[in-house]
Every structure is written in structure tokens, then in C-alpha cells.
């Protein structure tokens, strides 16, 4: 779903919040108004999210293909949630051009269940 949304949004950046179910599995993307917009500002709209403890982090795309966090990403990660996914162009799950990071920007393992 993230890969499809990222492809649809290309060459702009896609961003959404991640919501977990009661078992702690990320099952839902929360779109925040304004997140699908041009350039590098997509992530910033997530600051407008309401306080909701089922929201555990964020996902956003990097049209450049580099899926490492930028300085701005690191600042954002440290402010919010506990897991953050970056997907890099060409947004292909099989190619593995994505990674999950903790609040400190350290890579974490996040198994894909489907
Ligand atoms: Zn980024």
C-alpha cells in the first residue's frame, strides 16, 4: 500500500502516519490533509496530527531513491513516534529500497507480514 501510494505520488513525496492494531501490528495508514503535496514538505504536515496512542510513527517516500534519513527527517523522528519508515524510489518491495528507523535514526528490523 505504501509502495503504491508512493508510486502514485511520484515525483512528489508521500507521507502518512502509521497506526497499529491491538496486537501491535501496523495495519493502517493515516493520511493527514496536505501530506500529498510537492517537494520536501510532506512530512511536516504530520506535526498537525491529533494525539492518538495507536499512532506509532510515520512513513514517507524519497523520490531520489536514497532511503536514508535526512537531517530534517532525523529531527522529525526524534520528535514523534517510535518507528519511521522511509521508502526509496522505485518503491519496489522486492528490491528492498526501504528501511525502518527508530527515534534516533538507527535502522530497526520491521518484518513485512503480507
Ligand atoms: Zn525524508
XYZ file of C-alpha atoms and ligand atoms in Angstrom:
115
model
C 0.000 0.000 0.000
C 2.827 2.377 0.889
C 4.691 1.457 -2.285
C 1.562 2.020 -4.410
C 0.853 5.382 -2.782
C 4.472 6.422 -3.236
C 4.378 5.485 -6.906
C 1.141 7.433 -7.358
C 2.641 10.487 -5.706
C 5.968 10.388 -7.576
C 7.809 12.676 -8.275
C 6.438 14.271 -5.117
C 6.962 12.923 -1.656
C 4.309 10.816 0.028
C 3.862 10.832 3.799
C 1.439 9.251 6.240
C 1.228 8.237 9.861
C 1.333 4.597 10.923
C -1.341 3.138 13.155
C -1.130 -0.212 14.941
C -3.880 -2.631 15.820
C -4.310 -4.146 19.297
C -1.628 -6.728 18.564
C 0.906 -4.040 17.804
C 0.949 -4.676 14.071
C 0.940 -1.704 11.734
C -2.275 -2.098 9.783
C -3.364 1.372 8.843
C -2.033 4.480 7.184
C -3.406 7.760 8.376
C -3.383 10.410 5.730
C -3.065 13.895 7.048
C -4.550 16.704 4.972
C -1.831 18.339 2.951
C 0.649 15.466 3.130
C 0.361 14.660 -0.535
C 1.948 17.787 -1.840
C 5.003 18.934 -3.642
C 8.589 18.684 -2.644
C 10.124 18.026 0.729
C 7.463 19.471 2.991
C 5.139 16.454 3.047
C 6.436 15.160 6.367
C 5.878 18.430 8.133
C 2.118 18.136 7.942
C 2.327 15.187 10.323
C 3.069 17.653 13.077
C -0.614 18.517 12.852
C -1.759 15.056 13.923
C -4.067 14.747 16.899
C -2.691 12.908 19.921
C -3.512 9.261 19.388
C -1.599 6.465 21.083
C -2.322 3.974 18.333
C -0.208 6.125 16.021
C 3.328 4.808 16.365
C 5.263 6.651 13.714
C 5.414 7.690 10.123
C 6.200 6.588 6.634
C 7.391 8.756 3.785
C 8.883 8.365 0.370
C 12.131 9.630 -1.070
C 11.770 10.190 -4.800
C 15.583 10.350 -5.019
C 15.784 6.626 -4.256
C 18.006 7.210 -1.222
C 16.111 5.759 1.721
C 18.384 7.054 4.473
C 17.029 9.771 6.759
C 17.921 13.387 6.011
C 18.812 15.873 8.740
C 15.217 17.101 8.719
C 13.980 13.516 8.942
C 16.152 12.834 11.994
C 14.819 15.928 13.684
C 11.283 14.826 12.933
C 11.892 11.216 14.073
C 13.184 12.399 17.431
C 10.060 14.461 17.982
C 7.387 11.923 17.306
C 6.523 8.222 17.449
C 8.897 5.288 17.696
C 9.165 3.776 14.239
C 9.641 5.598 10.967
C 9.771 4.046 7.535
C 11.439 5.582 4.506
C 10.774 4.088 1.097
C 13.033 4.934 -1.819
C 12.226 5.105 -5.493
C 11.385 2.843 -7.412
C 9.212 1.763 -4.475
C 9.531 -1.941 -5.101
C 9.203 -4.184 -2.045
C 11.235 -6.918 -3.725
C 14.130 -4.586 -4.393
C 14.272 -3.731 -0.721
C 14.651 0.003 -1.236
C 13.179 0.859 2.116
C 14.117 0.782 5.783
C 12.631 1.390 9.209
C 14.300 3.594 11.815
C 13.821 4.295 15.487
C 13.564 7.726 17.085
C 17.318 8.071 16.980
C 17.532 7.301 13.265
C 19.026 3.833 13.866
C 17.855 1.129 11.469
C 15.413 -1.331 13.022
C 14.056 -4.595 11.722
C 10.420 -4.470 10.694
C 9.058 -7.690 9.219
C 6.572 -7.366 6.378
C 3.633 -9.650 7.066
C 1.784 -9.500 3.767
Zn 12.915 12.142 4.241
